[in-house]
Amino acid sequence: MLHIAPGDPVVTVVGPTAPKQAYEAAREKLGLDKPIYYQYFKWLSRAAVGDFGRSVALRKSVNSVIAERLPITLQFTSLGILLMYLIGVPVGILSAVKRYSLVDYTLMGVVFIAVSMPSFWLGLILLLIFGVHLGWVPVSGYGTFGLTILPALALAARGAALSARVTRSSMLEVINQDYIRTARAKGLVERVVHYKHALRNALIPVVTLFGMRLGWAVAAGVSLEIVFNRPGVGRLLINSIFARDYSVVQATILVLSVSIMLGNLLADVIYTVVDPRIRYD
Amino acid sequence: MSNRRQFWVFGLVLILIFTLLGGTIGFADQEEPKRGGTLRVAVTHGLESLNPRVTGWMNEAYNALYEPLINRDWKNRYKPGLAKSWEFSKNGRQLTLYLREDVEFHDGTKFDAEVVEWYFEEFMGGVVQYIVDPIENVEATDEYTVVLQFKRPYINILYNLSNSYGGLVPSPTAVKKVGLDEYGVDVVVGTGPFKLKERVSNTKMVLERFEKYDWGPEWSENKGSAYLDKIVYEVIPETVTRTAELETGGVDAIVTGVPTIKLESFEQNPDIKVIRGPARQLSWVAFNMDKEESPIIAGDLRIRKAISFAIDREAIREGVYNGTGEINGTYLPPMIAAQDIPEEFRHYYDLEKARNLLEEAGWVDENGDGIREKDGVKLSLKTIMVKRSEDARIGVILKDLLKDVGIELKLEKMDEAALTSVQKTGQWDLCIEDYVWDNADILQWFFCSSMLPYPNWFALSDPKLDHMIEEVAMAQPNNEKRTEKFKEAHIYLLTELVPAAPTHTQVKLQAVQKYVRGWRYKLVNKSMLNVWSDK
């Protein structure tokens, strides 16, 4: 796709005013004079042994650039995903347990607003309130907890709202099952009924959501890295697309895809913990 | 009252007056600069390389790390740099540079004539090739003297050597050690008052004081080592984040990308000072002069003139730049001498004139849809520009303005890489663009046929213009004559060729915290030598 888009990485190397000979020499050196399938397979064979080539815009090896940027992205996305569940699941449970009460309506109202807010917009609002007006946290950068919490919250808000909704509906479904009525009939207290018998079964769809949310978190993380000026892989990807830095774009997308796959694998493993009936033979 | 008492009263009053004046205005600017501290500076773009041969984008960091052969003072006059003096031959075809003898690079190597010889013969090229093209021969005649011979009179070399794009000299030892391609990524060695400590690509760059530095230029108040311990350049591309960082004290200065929309709030903020430089970023609507690719535009001078007359430049200044900047209706920013031409040759807003020109060219609205036609062809033009830029906002206003005279614009917004590529393919009619340059030679850069296909992406090829610029104006042996000849070529372009419609020239804006002292706007080669922090 990037090869079809107008723009030329050779210009990044030699400048737009380079003479034809210098341009052609650089094009040959970068291997861009070869057919696209040849370029792809060459890249694939190198990537298979962990060599992603060299960035034409940053003039460094792609491996070192990604190694520099990946921890910055992981830092706030992992906290964001953790917050999604730490906030979303309890809210969903509370809402289900207190269904059709004022608490339920209030929580679901907040959830509705959170679901409707784009992450980058919430990021800007959080930045203006806590960074500019209250001055509680620094506005941009990376490294400390203060610098990680706002982008993590902005990332978590929508995911937490969705988790809350799924947890609530799942809990309500489970609460009406016969075995819950049986649990109540044998005299168990409500707390045990909800948390021991109902919640574990209700969590299955929430875990499924985890795998799906990872991809979304990666996408939302790109815009948040720009808003909070975090030089992670998302910002790297955007800059590389603009510079037509093919090798970085390919490697970044591969890294992000692998992390999403790993997330889904993790979700599959969590299924067996939540529901011991699930076995992968 | 006795004389003695009068004397004491008079004396006391005098002391009181002097104390008050001294405390408020007299000595306010004479504070002793403090050494130490770190200055955090926000910029919009990362520097992909700190190699002056490679990069097309530079900022103040370059001038803190490197020094030019010839410098310019606060008033932009040529002053000694690494060359303590120079001498032009009468015919303008030979320049002798007498070099400083007390300069060394950050890596401890010596700066001498051999370095300068290497600089012209081996280092220069890439994006700065145009500077060395007119040079025929370079010869070091002794340890600190270099003689340059030119193919033609080349008075403008003073400008080129005093500019960030041409005159910054790196250490040959450092360049040879890592190679021309690798130099500037992690290894950066100049003679400037700061040296590179750390660099994270497109993210941040840390410079630290070069303790040995004591050859500050004559225009600088500080001639010894810098006051600041460190300067940290932070790349903050998002406007809201960048300005919020300044307002909360997260950064001490914004040197590129002060949005005009924040000007009023910054100026009212007691902790922030806004610095305005001269107007030098010229925006224009470029016309595709390739008759095959854009027959409507390239084929008729009257259409190009009509478009220029239909542009309400005040509306653009208000709508896009919040009333800042200047309008001069020429192809050169107001600070360049060759823009100073009689009023009658400048482009201005005149709707009636625009309509008359279009009628005269045979374009009329036959079907009443508001858009003119001729021989069944609609006057509809593909207009390209970079998205998320001021140019894109100009595009929206322009679309409305040209609709008033029956011209339809089809706006296509794209990223910079795509724009450069489309410009080269020639598949466009109008292109909204801008440039930053402060020398009349930009007319050669964009409009002479020797610059085809790029940077003359306008595809203009006119032998008379080539002659006026390259053989007459650029070959003049002194600056006065050079300016006069450039004025003639400029007028010819504005009246007979019209390859663009100028819109506006934006001023350079910077914003710094009040505790940042010694910060003055300087057009080129601002070395940060005088800046200190009173935090």
Coordinates of C-alpha atoms in Angstrom, one line a residue, chain B residues 60-64 71 74 164 219 233 255 510 518-529 531:
Chain B
E60 CA 19.0 26.6 16.5
A61 CA 20.8 23.4 17.6
Y62 CA 22.9 23.6 14.5
N63 CA 24.2 27.0 15.3
A64 CA 25.0 26.0 18.9
N71 CA 28.9 35.2 10.3
W74 CA 22.1 41.2 14.8
S164 CA 23.1 27.7 8.2
W219 CA 28.6 40.8 17.6
Y233 CA 15.7 20.3 22.5
V255 CA 11.4 28.2 18.9
Q510 CA 9.1 32.5 19.4
G518 CA 19.7 37.3 26.8
W519 CA 17.3 35.7 24.3
R520 CA 17.0 37.9 21.2
Y521 CA 15.8 37.0 17.7
K522 CA 18.5 36.5 15.3
L523 CA 17.9 35.6 11.6
V524 CA 20.8 33.1 11.3
N525 CA 23.6 31.7 13.4
K526 CA 22.1 32.2 16.8
S527 CA 24.6 30.4 18.9
M528 CA 22.8 30.6 22.3
L529 CA 26.0 32.0 23.7
V531 CA 21.3 33.0 26.8

